[in-house]
PDB file of C-alpha atoms in Angstrom:
ATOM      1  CA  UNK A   1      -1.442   4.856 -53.744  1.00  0.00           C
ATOM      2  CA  UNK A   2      -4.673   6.264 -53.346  1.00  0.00           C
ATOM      3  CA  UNK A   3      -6.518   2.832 -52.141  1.00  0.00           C
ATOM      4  CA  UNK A   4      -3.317   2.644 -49.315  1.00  0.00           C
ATOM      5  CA  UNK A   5      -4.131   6.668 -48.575  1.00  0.00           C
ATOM      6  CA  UNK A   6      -8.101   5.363 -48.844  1.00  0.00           C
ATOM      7  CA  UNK A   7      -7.313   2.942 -46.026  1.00  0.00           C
ATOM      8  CA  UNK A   8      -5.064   5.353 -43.695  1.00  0.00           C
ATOM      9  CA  UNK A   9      -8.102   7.667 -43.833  1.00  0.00           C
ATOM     10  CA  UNK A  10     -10.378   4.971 -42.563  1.00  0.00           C
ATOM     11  CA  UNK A  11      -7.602   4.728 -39.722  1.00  0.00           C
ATOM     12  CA  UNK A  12      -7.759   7.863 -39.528  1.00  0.00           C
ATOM     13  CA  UNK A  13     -11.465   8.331 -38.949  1.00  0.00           C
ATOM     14  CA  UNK A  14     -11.054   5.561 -36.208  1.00  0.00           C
ATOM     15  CA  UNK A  15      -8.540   6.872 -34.296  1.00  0.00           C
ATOM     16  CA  UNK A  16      -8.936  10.435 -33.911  1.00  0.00           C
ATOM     17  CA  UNK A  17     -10.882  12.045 -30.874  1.00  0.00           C
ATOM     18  CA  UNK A  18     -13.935  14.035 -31.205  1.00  0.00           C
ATOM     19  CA  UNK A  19     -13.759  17.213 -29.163  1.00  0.00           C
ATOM     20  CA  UNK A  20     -16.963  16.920 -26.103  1.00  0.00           C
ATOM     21  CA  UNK A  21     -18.544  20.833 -25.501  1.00  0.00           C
ATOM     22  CA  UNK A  22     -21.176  21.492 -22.724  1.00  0.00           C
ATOM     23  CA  UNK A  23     -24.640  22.807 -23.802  1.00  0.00           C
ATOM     24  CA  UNK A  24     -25.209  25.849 -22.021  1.00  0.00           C
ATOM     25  CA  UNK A  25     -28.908  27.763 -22.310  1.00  0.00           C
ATOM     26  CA  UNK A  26     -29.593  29.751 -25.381  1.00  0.00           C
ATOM     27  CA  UNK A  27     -28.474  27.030 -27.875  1.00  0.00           C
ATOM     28  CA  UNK A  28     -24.647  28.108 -26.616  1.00  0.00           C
ATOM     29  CA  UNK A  29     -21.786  25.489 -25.299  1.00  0.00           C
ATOM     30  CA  UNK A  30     -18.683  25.008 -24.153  1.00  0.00           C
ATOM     31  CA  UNK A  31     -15.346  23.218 -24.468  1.00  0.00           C
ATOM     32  CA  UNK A  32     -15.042  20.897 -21.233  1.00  0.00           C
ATOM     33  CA  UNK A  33     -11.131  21.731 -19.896  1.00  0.00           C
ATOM     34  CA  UNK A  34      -8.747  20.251 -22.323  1.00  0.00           C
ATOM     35  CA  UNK A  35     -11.137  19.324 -24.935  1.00  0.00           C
ATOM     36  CA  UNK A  36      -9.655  21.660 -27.240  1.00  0.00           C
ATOM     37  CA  UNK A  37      -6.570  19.891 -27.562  1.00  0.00           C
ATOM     38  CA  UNK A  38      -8.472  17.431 -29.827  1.00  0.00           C
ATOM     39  CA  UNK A  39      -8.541  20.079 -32.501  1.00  0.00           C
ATOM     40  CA  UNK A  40      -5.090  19.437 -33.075  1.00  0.00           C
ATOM     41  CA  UNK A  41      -4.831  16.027 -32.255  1.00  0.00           C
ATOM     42  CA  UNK A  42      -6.747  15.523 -35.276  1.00  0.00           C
ATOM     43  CA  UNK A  43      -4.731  17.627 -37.551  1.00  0.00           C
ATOM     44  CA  UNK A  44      -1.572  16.450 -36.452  1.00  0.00           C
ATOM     45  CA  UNK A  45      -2.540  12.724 -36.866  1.00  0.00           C
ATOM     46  CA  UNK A  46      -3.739  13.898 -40.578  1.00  0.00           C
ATOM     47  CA  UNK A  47      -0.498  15.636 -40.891  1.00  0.00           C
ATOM     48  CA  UNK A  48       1.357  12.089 -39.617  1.00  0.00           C
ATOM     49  CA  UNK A  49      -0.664   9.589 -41.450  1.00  0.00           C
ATOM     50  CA  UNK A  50      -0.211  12.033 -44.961  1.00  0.00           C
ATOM     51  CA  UNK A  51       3.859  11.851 -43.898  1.00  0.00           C
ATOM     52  CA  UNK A  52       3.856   7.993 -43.557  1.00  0.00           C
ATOM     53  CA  UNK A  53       2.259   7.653 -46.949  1.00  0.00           C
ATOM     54  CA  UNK A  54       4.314  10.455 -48.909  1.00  0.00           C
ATOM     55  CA  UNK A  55       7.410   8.704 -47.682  1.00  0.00           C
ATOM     56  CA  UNK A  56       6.268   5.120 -48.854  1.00  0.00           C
ATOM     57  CA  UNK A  57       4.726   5.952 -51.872  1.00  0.00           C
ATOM     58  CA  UNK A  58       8.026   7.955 -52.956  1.00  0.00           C
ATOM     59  CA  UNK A  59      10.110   4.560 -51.707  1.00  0.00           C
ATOM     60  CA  UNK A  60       7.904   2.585 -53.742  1.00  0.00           C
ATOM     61  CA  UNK A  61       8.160   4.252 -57.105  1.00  0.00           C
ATOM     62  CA  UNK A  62      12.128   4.418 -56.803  1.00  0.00           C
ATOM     63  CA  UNK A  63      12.042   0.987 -56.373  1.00  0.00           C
ATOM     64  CA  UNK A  64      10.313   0.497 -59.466  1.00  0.00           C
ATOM     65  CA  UNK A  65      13.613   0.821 -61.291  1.00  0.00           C
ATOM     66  CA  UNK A  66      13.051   0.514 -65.103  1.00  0.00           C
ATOM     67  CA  UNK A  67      11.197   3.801 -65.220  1.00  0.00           C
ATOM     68  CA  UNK A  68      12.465   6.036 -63.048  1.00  0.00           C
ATOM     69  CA  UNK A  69      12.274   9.788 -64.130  1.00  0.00           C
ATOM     70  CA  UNK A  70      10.415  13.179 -64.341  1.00  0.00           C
ATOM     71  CA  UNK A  71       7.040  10.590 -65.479  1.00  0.00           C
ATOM     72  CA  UNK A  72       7.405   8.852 -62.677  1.00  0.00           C
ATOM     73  CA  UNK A  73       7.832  11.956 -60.729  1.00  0.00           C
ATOM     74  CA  UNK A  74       4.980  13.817 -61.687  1.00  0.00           C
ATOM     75  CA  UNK A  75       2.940  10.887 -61.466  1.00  0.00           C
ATOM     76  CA  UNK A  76       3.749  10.202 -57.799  1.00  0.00           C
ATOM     77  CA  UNK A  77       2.481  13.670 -57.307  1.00  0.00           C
ATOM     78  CA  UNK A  78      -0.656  13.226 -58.859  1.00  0.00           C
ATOM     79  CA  UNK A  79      -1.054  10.176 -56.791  1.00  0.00           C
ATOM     80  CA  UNK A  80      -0.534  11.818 -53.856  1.00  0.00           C
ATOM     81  CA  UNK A  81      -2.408  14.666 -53.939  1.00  0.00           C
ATOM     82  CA  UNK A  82      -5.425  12.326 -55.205  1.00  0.00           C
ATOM     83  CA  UNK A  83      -4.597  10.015 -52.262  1.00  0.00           C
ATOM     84  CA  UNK A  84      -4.403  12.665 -49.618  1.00  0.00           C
ATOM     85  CA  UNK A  85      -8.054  13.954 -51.016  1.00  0.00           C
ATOM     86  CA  UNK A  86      -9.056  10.191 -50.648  1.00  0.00           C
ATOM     87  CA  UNK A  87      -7.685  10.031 -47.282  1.00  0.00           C
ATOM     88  CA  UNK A  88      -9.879  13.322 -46.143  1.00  0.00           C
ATOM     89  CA  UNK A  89     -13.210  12.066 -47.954  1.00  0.00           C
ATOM     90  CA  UNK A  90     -12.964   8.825 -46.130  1.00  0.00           C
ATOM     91  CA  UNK A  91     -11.903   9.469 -43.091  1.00  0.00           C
ATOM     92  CA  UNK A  92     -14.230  12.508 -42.305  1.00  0.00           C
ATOM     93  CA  UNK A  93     -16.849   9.820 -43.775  1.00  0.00           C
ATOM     94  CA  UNK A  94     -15.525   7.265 -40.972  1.00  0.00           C
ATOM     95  CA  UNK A  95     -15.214   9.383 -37.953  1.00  0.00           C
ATOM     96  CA  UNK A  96     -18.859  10.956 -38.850  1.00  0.00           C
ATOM     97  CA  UNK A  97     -20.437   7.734 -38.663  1.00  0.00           C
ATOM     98  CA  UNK A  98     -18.600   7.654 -34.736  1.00  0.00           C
ATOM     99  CA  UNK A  99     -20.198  11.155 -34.279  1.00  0.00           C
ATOM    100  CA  UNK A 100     -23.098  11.301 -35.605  1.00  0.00           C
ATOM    101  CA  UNK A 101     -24.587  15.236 -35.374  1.00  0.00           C
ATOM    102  CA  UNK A 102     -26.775  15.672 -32.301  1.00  0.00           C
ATOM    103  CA  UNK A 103     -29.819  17.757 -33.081  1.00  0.00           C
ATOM    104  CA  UNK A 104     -32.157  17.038 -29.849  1.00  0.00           C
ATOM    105  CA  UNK A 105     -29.741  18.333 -26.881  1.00  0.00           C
ATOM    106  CA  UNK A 106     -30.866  19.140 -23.381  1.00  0.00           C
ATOM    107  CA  UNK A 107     -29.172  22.196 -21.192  1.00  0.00           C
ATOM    108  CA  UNK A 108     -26.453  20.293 -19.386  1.00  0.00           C
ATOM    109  CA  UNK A 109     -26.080  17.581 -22.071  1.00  0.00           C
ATOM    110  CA  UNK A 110     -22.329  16.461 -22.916  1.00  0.00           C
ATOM    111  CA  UNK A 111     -21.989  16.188 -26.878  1.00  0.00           C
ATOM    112  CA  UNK A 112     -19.191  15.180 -29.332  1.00  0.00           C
ATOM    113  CA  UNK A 113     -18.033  17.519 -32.081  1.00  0.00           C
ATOM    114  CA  UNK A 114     -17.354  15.317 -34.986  1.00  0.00           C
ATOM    115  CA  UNK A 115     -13.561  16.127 -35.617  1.00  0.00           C
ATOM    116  CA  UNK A 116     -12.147  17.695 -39.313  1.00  0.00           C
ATOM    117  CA  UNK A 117      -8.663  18.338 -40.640  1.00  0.00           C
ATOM    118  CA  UNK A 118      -8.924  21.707 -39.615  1.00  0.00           C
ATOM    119  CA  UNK A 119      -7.383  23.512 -43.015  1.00  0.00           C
ATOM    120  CA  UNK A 120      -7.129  21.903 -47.046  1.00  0.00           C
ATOM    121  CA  UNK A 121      -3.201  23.059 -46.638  1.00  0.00           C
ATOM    122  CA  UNK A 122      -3.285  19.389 -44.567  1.00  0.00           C
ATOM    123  CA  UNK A 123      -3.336  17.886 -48.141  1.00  0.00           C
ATOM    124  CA  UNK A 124      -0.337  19.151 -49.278  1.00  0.00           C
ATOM    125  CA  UNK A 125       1.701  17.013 -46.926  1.00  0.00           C
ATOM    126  CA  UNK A 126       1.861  13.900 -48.589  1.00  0.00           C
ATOM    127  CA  UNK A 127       2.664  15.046 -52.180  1.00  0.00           C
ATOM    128  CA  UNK A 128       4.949  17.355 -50.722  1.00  0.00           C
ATOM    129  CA  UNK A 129       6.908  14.341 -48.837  1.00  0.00           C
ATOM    130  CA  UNK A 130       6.661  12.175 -52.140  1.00  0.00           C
ATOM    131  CA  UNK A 131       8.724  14.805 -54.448  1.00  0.00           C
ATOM    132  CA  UNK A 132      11.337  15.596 -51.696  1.00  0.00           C
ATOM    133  CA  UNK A 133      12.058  11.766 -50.525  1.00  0.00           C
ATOM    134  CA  UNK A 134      12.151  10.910 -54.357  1.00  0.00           C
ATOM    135  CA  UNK A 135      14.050  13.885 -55.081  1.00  0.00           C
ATOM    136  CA  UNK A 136      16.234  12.896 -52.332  1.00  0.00           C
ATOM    137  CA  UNK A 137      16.868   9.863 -54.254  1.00  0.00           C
ATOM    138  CA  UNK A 138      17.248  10.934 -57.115  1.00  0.00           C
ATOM    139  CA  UNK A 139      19.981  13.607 -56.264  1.00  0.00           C
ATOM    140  CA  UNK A 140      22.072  10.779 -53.924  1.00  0.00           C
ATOM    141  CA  UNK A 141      22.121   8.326 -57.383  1.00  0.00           C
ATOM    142  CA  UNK A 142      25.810   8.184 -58.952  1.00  0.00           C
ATOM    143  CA  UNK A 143      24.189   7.024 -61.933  1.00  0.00           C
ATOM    144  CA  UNK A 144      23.065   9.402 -65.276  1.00  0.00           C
ATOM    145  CA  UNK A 145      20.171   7.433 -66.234  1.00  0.00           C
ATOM    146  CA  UNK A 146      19.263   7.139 -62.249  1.00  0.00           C
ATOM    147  CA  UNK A 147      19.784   3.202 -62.494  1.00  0.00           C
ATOM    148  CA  UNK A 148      17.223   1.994 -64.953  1.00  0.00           C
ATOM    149  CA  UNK A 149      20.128   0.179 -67.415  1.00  0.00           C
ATOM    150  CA  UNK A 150      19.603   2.688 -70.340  1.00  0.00           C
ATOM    151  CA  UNK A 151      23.214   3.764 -70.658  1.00  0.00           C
ATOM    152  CA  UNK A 152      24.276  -0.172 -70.290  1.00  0.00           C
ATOM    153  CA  UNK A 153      21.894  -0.769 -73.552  1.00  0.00           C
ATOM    154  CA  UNK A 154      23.175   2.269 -75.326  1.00  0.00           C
ATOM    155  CA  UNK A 155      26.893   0.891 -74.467  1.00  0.00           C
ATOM    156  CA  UNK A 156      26.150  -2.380 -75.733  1.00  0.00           C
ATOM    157  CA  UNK A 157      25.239  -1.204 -79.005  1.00  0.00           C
ATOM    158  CA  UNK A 158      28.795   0.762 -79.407  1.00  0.00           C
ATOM    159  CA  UNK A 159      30.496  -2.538 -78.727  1.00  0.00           C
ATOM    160  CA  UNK A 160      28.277  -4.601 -81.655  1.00  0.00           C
ATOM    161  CA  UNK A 161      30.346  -2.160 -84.027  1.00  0.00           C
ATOM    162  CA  UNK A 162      27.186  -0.029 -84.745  1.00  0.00           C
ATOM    163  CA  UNK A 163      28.358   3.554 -83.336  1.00  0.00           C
ATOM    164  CA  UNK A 164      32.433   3.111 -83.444  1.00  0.00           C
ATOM    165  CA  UNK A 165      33.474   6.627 -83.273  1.00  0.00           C
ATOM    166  CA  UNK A 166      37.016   5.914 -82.579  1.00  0.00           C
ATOM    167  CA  UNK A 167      37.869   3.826 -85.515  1.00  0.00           C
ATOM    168  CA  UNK A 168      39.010   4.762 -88.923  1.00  0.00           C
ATOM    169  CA  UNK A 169      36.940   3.322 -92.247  1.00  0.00           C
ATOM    170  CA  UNK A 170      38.688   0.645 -93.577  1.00  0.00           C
ATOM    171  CA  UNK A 171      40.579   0.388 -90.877  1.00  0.00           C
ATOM    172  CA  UNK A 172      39.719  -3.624 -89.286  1.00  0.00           C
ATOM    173  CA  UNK A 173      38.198  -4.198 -86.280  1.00  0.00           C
ATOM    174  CA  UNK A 174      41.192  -3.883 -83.328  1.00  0.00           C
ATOM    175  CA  UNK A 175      43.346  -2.172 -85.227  1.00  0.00           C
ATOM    176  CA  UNK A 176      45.817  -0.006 -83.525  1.00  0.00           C
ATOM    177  CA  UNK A 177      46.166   2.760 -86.249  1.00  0.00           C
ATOM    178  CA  UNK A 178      45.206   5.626 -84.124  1.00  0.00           C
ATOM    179  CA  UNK A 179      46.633   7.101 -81.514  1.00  0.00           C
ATOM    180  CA  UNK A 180      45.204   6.685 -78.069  1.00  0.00           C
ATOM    181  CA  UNK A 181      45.386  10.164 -77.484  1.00  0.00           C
ATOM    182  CA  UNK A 182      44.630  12.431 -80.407  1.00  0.00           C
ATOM    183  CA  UNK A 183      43.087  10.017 -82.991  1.00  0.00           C
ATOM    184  CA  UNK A 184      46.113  10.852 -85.459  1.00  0.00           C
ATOM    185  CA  UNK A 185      47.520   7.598 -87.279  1.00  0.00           C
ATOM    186  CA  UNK A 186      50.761   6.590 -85.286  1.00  0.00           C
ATOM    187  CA  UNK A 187      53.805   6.463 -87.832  1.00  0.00           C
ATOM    188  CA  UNK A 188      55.290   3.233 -87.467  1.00  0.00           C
ATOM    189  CA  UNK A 189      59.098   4.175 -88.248  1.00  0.00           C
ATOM    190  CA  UNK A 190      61.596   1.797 -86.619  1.00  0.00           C
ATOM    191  CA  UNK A 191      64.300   3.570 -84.690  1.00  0.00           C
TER     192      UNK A 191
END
């Protein structure tokens, strides 16, 4: 999970835009027109990429179906919050090596901002899509043990004659002494 979130942040850092400012005199500068909107292209292709991989990553562990569960849960969130931190680290790492701070500008000079997530409450979007898609799942499966074959194992071992609840001792295996209903021994009294 976090090597997948490591490589969506180098996607990341490739894709998004870098927002361009005018120097002005007096060390000042300005957004060119619509430059701004890179601020939140940025952000929202965090937000989208952090999405994409909550959603998989959630798919993923429910289709790991022998341990399915609260463990499984928790560690999916671990995973993704780890992940989405891995996913910020690199991907600020790749799109500063594309804009590279400029420390000798000239009055007049166009210059790239190097682009950020904008807020940490970015991170929370991928663990936060993990625990609702696999809680999703979880709450749709007809199943008490969520699929994983524990009940089938645990019904197995009633029918070996281990657990027989329903039978009588000394009574032999099959017998039909008890009612179907109440458990009380059937009288067997011709009419």
């Amino acid at each position: 999970m976090v090597l997948a979130s490591a490589i969506g942040g180098i996607g990341w850092g490739m894709l998004v835009p870098a927002q361009h400012f005018l120097v002005l005199s007096g060390g000042r500068a300005a957004s060119l027109t619509s430059e701004s909107n890179h601020q939140f292209d940025a952000v929202a292709l965090f937000l989208c990429l952090g999405l994409i991989l909550g959603v998989l990553s959630a798919v993923a562990a429910w289709l790991w179906r022998s341990v399915r569960g609260a463990v499984v849960l928790a560690g999916l969130l671990i995973g993704s919050a780890v992940g989405a931190a891995a996913a910020a680290v690199v991907g600020l790492g790749v799109a500063r090596l594309r804009f590279p701070e400029i420390t000798d500008v000239a009055v007049g000079q166009i210059v790239p901002a190097t682009p950020n997530i904008g807020t940490p409450m970015a991170l929370i979007v991928q663990p936060f899509a993990a625990a609702v898609v696999y809680l999703l799942m979880v709450s749709l499966n007809p199943r008490d043990d969520l699929g994983t074959g524990a009940a089938d194992s645990d019904r197995s071992q009633d029918e070996d004659g281990q657990a027989g609840e329903d039978r009588h001792v000394g009574d032999p295996v099959g017998s039909d002494s008890a009612s179907p209903i109440d458990g009380s021994p059937q009288s067997h009294v011709a009419e």
